[in-house]
Coordinates of C-alpha atoms in Angstrom, one line a residue:
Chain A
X1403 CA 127.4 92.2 79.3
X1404 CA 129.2 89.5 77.0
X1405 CA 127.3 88.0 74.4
X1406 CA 129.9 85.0 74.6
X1407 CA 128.7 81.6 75.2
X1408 CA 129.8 79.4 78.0
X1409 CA 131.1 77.0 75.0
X1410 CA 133.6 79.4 73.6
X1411 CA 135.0 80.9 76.6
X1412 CA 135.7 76.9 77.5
X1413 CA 137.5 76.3 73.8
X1414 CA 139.6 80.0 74.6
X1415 CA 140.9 78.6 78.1
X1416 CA 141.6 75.0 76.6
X1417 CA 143.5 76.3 73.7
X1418 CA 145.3 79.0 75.7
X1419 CA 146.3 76.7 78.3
X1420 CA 147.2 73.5 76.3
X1421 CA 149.4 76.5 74.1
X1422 CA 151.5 77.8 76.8
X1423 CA 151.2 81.0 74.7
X1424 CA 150.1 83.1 77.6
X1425 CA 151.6 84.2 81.0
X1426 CA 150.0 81.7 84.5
X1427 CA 148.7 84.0 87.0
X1428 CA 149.5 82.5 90.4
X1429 CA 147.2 84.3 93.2
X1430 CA 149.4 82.9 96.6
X1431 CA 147.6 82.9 99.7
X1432 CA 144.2 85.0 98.3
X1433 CA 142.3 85.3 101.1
X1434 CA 138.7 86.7 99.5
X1435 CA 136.6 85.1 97.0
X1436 CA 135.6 87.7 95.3
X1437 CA 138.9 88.8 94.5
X1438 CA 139.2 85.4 93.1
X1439 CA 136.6 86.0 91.1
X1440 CA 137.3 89.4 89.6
X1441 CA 140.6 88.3 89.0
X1442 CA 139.3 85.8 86.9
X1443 CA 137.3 88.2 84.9
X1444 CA 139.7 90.6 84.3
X1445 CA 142.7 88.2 82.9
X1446 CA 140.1 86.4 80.3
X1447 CA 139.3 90.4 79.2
X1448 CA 142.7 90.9 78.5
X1449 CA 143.4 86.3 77.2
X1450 CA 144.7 85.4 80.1
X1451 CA 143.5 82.1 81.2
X1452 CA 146.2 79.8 82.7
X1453 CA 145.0 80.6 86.8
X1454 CA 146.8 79.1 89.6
X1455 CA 145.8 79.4 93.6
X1456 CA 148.1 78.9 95.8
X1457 CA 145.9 77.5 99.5
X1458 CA 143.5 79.9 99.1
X1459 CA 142.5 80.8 103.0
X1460 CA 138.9 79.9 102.3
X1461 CA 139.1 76.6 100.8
X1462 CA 138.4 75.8 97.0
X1463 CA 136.2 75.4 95.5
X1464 CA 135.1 79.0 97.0
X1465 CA 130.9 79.8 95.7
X1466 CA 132.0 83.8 96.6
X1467 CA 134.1 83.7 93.9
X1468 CA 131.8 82.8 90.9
X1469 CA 129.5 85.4 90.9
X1470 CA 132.4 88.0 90.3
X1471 CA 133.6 85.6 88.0
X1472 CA 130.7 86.8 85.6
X1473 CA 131.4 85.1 81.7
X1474 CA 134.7 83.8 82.5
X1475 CA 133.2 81.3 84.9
X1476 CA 135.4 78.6 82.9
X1477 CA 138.7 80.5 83.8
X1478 CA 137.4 79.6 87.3
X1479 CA 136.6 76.1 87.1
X1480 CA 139.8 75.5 85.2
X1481 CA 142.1 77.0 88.1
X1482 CA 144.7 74.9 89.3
X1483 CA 145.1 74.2 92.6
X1484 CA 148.6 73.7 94.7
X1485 CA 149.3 73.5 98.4
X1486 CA 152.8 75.8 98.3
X1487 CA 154.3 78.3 96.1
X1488 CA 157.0 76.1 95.1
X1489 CA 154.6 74.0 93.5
X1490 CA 152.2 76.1 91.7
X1491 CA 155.9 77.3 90.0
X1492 CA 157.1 73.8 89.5
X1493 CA 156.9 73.6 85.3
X1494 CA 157.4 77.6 85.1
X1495 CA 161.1 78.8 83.2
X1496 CA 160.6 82.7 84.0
X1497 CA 159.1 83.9 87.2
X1498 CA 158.2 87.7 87.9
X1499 CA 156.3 88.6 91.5
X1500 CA 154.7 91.3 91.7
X1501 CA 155.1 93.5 94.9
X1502 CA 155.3 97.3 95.8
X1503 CA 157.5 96.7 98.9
X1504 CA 160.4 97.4 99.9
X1505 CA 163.0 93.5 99.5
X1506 CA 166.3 93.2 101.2
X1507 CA 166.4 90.7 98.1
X1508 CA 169.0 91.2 94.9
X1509 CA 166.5 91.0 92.2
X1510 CA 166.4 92.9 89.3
X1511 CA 163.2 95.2 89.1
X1512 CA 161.9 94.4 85.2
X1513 CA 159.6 98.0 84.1
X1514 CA 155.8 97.8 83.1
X1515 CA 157.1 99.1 80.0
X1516 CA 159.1 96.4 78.7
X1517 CA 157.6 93.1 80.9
X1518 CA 155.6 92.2 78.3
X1519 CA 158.1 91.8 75.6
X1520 CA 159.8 90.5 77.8
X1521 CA 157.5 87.6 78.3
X1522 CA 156.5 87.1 74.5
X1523 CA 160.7 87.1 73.9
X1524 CA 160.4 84.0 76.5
X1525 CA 157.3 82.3 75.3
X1526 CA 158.7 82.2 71.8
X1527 CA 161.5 80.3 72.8
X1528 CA 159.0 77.6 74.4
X1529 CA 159.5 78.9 77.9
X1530 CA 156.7 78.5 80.6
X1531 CA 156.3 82.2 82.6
X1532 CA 154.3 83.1 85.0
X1533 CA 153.2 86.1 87.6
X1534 CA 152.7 85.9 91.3
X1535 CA 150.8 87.9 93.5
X1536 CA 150.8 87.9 97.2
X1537 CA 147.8 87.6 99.7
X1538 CA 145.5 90.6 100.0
X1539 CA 146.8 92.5 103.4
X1540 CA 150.3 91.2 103.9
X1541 CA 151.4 90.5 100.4
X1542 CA 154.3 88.3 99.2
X1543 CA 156.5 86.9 102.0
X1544 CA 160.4 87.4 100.9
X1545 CA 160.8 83.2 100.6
X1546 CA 157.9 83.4 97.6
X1547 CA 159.9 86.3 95.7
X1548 CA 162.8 84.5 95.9
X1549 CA 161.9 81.8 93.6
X1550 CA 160.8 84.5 91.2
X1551 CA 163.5 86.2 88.7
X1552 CA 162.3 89.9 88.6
X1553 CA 160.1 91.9 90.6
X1554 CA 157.9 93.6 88.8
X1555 CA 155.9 97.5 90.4
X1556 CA 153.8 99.6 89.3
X1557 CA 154.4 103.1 89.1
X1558 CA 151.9 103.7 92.5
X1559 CA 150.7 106.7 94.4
X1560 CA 153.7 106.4 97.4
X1561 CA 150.6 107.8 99.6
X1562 CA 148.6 105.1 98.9
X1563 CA 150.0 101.6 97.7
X1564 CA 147.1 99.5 98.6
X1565 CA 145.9 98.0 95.7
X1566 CA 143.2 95.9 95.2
X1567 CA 144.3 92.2 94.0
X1568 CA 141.8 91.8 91.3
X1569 CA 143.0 95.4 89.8
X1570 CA 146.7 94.7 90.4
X1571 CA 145.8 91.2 88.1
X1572 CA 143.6 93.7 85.9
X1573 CA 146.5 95.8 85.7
X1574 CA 148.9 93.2 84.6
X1575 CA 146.4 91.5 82.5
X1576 CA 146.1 94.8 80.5
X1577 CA 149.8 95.4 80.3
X1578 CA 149.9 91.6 78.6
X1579 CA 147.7 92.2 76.5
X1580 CA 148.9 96.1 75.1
X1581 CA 152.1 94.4 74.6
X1582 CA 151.3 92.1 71.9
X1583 CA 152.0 95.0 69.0
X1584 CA 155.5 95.6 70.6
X1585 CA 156.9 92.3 71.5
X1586 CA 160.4 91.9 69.5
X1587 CA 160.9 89.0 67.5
X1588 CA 162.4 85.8 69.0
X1589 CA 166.8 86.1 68.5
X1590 CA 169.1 83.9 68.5
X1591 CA 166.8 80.7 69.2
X1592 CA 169.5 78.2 68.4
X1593 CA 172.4 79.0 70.7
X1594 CA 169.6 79.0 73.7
X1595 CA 170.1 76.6 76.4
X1596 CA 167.5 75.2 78.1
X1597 CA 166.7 77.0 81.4
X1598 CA 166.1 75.2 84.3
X1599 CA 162.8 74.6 85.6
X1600 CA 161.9 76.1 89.0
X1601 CA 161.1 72.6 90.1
X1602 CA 164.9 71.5 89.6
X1603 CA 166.3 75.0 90.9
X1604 CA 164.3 74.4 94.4
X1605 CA 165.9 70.9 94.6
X1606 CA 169.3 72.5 94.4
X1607 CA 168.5 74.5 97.0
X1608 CA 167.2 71.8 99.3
X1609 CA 170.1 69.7 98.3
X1610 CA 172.5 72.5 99.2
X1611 CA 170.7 73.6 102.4
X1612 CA 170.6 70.0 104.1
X1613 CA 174.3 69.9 103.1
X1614 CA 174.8 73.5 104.7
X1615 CA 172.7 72.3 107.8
X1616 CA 174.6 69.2 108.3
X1617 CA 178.0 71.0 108.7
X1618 CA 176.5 73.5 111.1
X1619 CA 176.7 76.7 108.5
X1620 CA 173.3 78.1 109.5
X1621 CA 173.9 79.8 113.0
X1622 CA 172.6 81.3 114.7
X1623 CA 169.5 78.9 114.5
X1624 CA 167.1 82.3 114.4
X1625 CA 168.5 83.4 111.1
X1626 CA 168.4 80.3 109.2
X1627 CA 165.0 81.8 107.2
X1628 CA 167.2 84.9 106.2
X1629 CA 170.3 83.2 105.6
X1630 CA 168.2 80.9 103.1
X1631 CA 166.8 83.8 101.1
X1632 CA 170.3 85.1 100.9
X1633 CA 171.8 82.2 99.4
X1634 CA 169.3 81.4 97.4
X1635 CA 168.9 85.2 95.9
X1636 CA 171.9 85.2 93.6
X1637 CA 171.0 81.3 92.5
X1638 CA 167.7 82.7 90.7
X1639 CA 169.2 85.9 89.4
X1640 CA 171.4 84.1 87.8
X1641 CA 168.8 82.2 85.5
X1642 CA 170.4 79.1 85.4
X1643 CA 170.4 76.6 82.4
X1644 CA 169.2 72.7 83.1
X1645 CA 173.2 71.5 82.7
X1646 CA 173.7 74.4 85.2
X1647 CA 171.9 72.9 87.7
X1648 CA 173.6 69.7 87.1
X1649 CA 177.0 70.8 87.5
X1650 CA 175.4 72.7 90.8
X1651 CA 174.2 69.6 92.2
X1652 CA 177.7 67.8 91.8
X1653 CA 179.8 70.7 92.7
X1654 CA 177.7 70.6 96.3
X1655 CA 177.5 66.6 95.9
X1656 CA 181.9 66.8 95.3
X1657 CA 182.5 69.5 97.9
X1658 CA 180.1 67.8 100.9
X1659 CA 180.7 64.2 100.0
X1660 CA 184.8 64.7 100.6
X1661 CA 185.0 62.6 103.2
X1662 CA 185.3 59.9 101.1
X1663 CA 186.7 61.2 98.1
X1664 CA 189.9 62.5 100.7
X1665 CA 189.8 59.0 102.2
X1666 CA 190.4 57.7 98.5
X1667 CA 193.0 60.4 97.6
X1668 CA 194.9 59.6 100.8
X1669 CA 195.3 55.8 100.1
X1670 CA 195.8 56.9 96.7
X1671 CA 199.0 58.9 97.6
X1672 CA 199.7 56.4 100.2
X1673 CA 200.2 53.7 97.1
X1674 CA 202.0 55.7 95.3
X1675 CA 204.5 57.2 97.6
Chain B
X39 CA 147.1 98.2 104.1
X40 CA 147.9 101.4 103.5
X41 CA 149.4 103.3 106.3
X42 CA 148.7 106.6 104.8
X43 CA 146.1 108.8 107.6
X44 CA 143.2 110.1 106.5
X45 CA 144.8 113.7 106.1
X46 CA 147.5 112.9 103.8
X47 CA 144.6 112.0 101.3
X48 CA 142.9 114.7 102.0
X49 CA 145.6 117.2 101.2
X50 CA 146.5 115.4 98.2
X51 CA 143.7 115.0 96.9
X52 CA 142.7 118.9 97.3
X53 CA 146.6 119.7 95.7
X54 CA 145.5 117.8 93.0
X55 CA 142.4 119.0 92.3
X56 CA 143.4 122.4 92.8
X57 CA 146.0 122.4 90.2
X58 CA 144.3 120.9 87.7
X59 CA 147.5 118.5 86.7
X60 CA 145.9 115.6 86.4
X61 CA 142.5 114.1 84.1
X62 CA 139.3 114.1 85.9
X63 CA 137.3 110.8 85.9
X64 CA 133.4 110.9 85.0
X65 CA 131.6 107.8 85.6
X66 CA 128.2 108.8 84.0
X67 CA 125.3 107.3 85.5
X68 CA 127.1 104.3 86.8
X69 CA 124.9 101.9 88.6
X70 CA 126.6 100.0 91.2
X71 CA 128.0 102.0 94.1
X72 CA 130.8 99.4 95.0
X73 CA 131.9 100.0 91.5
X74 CA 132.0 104.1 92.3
X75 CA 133.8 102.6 95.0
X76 CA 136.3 100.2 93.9
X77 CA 137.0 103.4 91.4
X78 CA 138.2 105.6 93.6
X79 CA 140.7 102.9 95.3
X80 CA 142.2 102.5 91.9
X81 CA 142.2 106.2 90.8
X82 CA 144.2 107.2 94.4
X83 CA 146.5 104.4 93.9
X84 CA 147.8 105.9 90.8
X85 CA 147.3 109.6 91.9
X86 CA 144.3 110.3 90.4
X87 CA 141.1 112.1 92.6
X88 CA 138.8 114.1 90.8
X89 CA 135.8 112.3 90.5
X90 CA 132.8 113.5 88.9
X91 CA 129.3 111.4 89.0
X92 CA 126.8 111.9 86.5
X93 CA 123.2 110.9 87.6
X94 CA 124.2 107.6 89.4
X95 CA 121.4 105.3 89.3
X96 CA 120.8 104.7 93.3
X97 CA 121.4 108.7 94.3
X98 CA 124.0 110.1 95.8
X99 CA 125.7 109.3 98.6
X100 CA 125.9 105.9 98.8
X101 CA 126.7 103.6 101.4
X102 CA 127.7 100.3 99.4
X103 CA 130.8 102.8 97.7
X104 CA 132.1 104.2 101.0
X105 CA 133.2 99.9 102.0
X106 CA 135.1 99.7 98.8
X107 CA 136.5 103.1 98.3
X108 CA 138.8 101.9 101.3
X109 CA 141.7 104.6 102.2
X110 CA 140.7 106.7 99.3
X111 CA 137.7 107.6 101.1
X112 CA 138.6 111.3 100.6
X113 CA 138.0 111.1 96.9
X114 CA 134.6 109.8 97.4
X115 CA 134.1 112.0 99.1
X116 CA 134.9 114.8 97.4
X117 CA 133.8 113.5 94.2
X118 CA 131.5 116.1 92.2
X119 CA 127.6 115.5 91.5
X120 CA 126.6 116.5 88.0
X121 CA 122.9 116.1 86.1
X122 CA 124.0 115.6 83.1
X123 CA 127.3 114.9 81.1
X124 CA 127.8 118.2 79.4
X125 CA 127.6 120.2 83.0
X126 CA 130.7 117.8 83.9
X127 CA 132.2 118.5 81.4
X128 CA 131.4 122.6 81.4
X129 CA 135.0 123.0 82.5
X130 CA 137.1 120.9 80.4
X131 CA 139.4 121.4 77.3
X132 CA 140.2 118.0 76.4
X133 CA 137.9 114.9 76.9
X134 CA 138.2 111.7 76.2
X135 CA 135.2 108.6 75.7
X136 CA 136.3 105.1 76.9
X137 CA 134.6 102.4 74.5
X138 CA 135.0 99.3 73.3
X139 CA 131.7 99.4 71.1
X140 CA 132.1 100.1 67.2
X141 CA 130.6 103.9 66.6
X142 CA 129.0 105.5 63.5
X143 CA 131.0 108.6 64.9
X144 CA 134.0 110.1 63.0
X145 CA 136.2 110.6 66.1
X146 CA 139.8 110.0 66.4
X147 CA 140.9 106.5 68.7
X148 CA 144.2 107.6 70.5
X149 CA 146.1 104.5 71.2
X150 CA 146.7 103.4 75.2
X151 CA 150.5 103.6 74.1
X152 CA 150.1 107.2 73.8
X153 CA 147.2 108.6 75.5
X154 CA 149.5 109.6 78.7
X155 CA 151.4 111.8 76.4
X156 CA 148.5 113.2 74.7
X157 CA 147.1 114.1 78.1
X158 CA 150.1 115.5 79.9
X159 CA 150.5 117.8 76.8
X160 CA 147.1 119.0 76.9
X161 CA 147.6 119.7 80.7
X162 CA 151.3 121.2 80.5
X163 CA 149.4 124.1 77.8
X164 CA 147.3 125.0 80.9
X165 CA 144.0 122.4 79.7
X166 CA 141.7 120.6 81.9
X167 CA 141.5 117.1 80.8
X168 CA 139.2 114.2 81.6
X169 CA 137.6 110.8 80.6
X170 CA 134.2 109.8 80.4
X171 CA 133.2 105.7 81.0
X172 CA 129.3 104.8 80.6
X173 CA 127.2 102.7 82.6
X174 CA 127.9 99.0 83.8
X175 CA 125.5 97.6 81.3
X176 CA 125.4 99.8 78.3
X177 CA 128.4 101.5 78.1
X178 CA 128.1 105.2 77.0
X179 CA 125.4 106.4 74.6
X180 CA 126.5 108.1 71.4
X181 CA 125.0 111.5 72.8
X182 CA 127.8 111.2 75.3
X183 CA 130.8 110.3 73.1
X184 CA 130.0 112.8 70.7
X185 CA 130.6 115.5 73.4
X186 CA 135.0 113.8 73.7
X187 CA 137.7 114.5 71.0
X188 CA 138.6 111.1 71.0
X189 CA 137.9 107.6 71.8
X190 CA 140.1 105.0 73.7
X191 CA 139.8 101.9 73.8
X192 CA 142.0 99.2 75.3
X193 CA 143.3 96.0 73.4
X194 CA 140.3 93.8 74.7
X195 CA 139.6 90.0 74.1
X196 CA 137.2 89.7 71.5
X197 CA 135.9 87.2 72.9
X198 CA 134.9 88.6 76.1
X199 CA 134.7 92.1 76.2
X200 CA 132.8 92.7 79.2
X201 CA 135.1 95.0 81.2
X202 CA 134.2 95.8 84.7
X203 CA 133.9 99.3 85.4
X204 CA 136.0 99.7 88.3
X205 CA 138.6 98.0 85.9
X206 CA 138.1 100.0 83.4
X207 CA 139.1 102.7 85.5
X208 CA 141.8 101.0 87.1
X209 CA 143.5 100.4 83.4
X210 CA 143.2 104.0 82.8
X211 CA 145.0 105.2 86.3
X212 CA 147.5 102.7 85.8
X213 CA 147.7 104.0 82.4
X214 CA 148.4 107.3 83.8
X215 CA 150.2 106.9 86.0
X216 CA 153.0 104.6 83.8
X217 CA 152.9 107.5 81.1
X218 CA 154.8 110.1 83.6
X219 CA 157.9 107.5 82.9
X220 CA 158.9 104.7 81.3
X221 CA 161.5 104.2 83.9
X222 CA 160.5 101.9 86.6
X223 CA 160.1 103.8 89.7
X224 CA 163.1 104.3 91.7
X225 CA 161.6 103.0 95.2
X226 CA 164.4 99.8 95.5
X227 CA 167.6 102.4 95.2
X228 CA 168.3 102.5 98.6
X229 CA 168.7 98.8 99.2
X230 CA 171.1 98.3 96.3
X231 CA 174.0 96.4 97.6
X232 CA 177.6 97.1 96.3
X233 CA 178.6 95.3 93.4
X234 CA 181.7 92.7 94.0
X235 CA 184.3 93.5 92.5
X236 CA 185.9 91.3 89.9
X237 CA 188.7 90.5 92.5
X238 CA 186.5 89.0 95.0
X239 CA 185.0 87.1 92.2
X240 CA 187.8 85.4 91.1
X241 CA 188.9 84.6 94.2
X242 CA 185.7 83.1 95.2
X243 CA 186.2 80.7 92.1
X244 CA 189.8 80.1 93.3
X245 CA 188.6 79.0 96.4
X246 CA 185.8 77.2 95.3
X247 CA 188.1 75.2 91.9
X248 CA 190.3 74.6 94.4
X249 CA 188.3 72.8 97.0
X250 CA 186.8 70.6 93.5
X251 CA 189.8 69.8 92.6
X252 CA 190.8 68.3 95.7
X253 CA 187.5 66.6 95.8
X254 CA 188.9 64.4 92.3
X255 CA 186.0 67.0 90.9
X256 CA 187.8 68.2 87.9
X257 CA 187.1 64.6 86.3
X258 CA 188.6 63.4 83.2
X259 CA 191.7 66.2 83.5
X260 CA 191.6 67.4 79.8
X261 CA 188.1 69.2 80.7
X262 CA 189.2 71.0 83.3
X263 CA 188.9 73.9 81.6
X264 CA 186.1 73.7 80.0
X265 CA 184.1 72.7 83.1
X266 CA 185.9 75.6 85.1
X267 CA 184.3 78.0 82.4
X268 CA 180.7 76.4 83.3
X269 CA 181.0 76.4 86.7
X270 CA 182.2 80.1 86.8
X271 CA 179.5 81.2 83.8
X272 CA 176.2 81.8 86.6
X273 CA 177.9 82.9 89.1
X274 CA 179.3 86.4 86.7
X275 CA 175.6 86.4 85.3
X276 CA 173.9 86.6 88.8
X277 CA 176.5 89.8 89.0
X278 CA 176.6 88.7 92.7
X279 CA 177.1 91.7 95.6
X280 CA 179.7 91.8 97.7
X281 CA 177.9 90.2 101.1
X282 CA 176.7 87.6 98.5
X283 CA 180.5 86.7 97.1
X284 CA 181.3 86.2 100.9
X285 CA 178.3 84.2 101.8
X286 CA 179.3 81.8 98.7
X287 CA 182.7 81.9 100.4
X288 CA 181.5 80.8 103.7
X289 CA 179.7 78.2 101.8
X290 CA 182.3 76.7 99.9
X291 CA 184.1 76.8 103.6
X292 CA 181.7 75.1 105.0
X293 CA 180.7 71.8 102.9
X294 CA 184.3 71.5 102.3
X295 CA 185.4 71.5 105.9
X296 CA 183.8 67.8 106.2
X297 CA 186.6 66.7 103.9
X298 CA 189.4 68.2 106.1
X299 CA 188.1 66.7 109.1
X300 CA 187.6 63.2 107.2
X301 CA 191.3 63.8 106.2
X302 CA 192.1 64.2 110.2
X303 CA 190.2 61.8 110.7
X304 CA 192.0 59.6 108.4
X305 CA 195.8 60.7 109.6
X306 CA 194.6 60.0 113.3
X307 CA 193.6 56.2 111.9
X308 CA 197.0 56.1 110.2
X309 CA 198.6 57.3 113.7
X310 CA 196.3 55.1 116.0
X311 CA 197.4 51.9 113.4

């Protein structure tokens, strides 16, 4: 049992949090307490602190989380709520999700072995990361990986790949936290451009999708969801800089807008001809 | 949830135990039986399943482990029931004590970062191998630890070092597990997509600088170049497939094809005028 006191687990999360020295776990969809709880318990174990739900299927506050909770109780109470994925990511630069299935998706699979460097190499070049994991039974749907750049598995029994979510946050929590001694030291800090934050990325996509839908590119109808993911895949591999996205948004702005660029260029010629 | 049947555990579980490859796990005198539980769902997610209970506090078998042992029912169920720690240990070469307490005893601490390797040795010279984690409360007495040639212990929070014990486990299977490579595992190969070649690359930015510059895009002229480097820069880093590169084709087709029938629209006003 901790000897810790309520008042120094509160100053650990406030620090860590305020820092943006440490991963945000995002739990999307949990559907049990409990799991909620022993999350919690696990990530302060290994200093994680920065807890994010994603509409939790029992409501929130949730009482069948705090016992499980044990001492970090203030990991719980400082949990962030949001009502979609997209959300809970909204300030994050560097994305992982965290799934043991099979994805038709084109992301890169980062290895347990060098995640957490990985994320400290980020970090110390100010970036906001995070990890999500997917609802107890079914798991991340392919439209929440999508806004993630890397999957990230563990090397799991194939004959039996249900993990529990609080040891699958355990897990990760661990590998964080063993990583400190190896993390390599920030390079080349000055020629780094600012990436985008997920929050601008999803507005390129919305932006390019309502222009996509407007000139009748998703059909049939019944593959619009799939079509998305496919678009967007390459978009979030591509780990696109804030001026990126800017040029993005004009290029589709440019292209979709012709109409009355083509009815300038043709009076255009027509004067000078 | 895990699709595995009841008799794939059950062989593997007897393969493994059988051949000795892999580290037992002795919980000794562990008090909780949804933590005995919760253990054997970790260890069978990373191919562990010999078990071995030392005097568990509420007998043996019980009911409150069987809910959270979930499909690795098997290993609870063949888990061994020992007295004492040293008649668990009567078989074993090479034993380790997991503690995060401070000891008076000179024993060696093997690091998490090479523990796997340690272990595997030991078991590819023909040695049984095994770890020992204490009681929910307590941890494990120094009668116990004095009977392992070495201690691990992870990279905990001082802070708040109470480790649940199903977690504790959980740490060490995944721990296991990552050591038998530091590759990640090789479950996404099949869906890798082909590469686009750097053909079809270039001639998706043809088509797409094309389109931009008819949109009065390229805007003041002496950038063009420049801004065609920008544009083209994420696209090359998302190293895009070959379905992708024709999505982003059909794209480009689509949001400019307002433009040409604006333009049509346009000549037929010129005609009807």
């Amino acid at each position: 049992v901790s000897k810790t006191t309520k008042d120094q687990l509160g100053n650990l999360a406030a620090k860590s949090i305020d820092a943006g020295e440490i991963p945000a776990v995002i739990l999307v969809r949990p559907q049990l307490g409990e799991n909620i709880g022993a999350a919690c318990r696990a990530m302060l174990n290994f200093g994680l602190t920065d807890l994010r739900l994603v509409a939790p299927r029992d409501g929130w506050p949730n009482p069948s989380a705090d016992a499980l909770a044990a001492g970090a109780i203030d990991v719980l109470n400082n949990a962030k709520l949001f009502p979609d994925t997209a959300s809970a990511l909204a300030d994050i630069h560097y994305c992982l999700a965290a799934t043991a299935r099979r994805r038709e998706l084109e992301l890169p699979v980062v290895g347990t072995d060098v995640v957490g460097g990985e994320l400290r190499t980020q970090i110390n070049q100010g970036r906001h990361t995070a990890i999500m994991f997917g609802p107890e039974k079914a798991g991340l749907t392919n439209d929440d990986v999508v806004l993630a750049d890397a999957i990230i598995t563990y090397p799991i029994n194939p004959a039996f790949q249900s993990l529990n979510l609080a040891q699958a946050v355990g897990v990760f929590s661990y590998i964080w936290a063993a990583s400190e001694s190896t993390a390599p030291p920030p390079v080349f800090d000055d020629v780094q451009s600012v990436p985008a934050k997920r929050e601008d990325l999803v507005r390129m996509f919305e932006h390019l999708e309502k222009e996509l839908h407007q000139s009748g590119f998703f059909f049939p109808e019944a593959k619009t969801d799939l079509m998305r993911r496919n678009i967007r895949a390459p978009f979030t591999r591509a780990k696109m800089t804030e001026q990126e996205v800017r040029t993005m948004r004009g290029i589709i702005k440019a292209l979709a807008k012709g109409r009355g660029h083509a009815h300038k260029s043709v009076q255009y010629k027509d004067k000078t001809s």
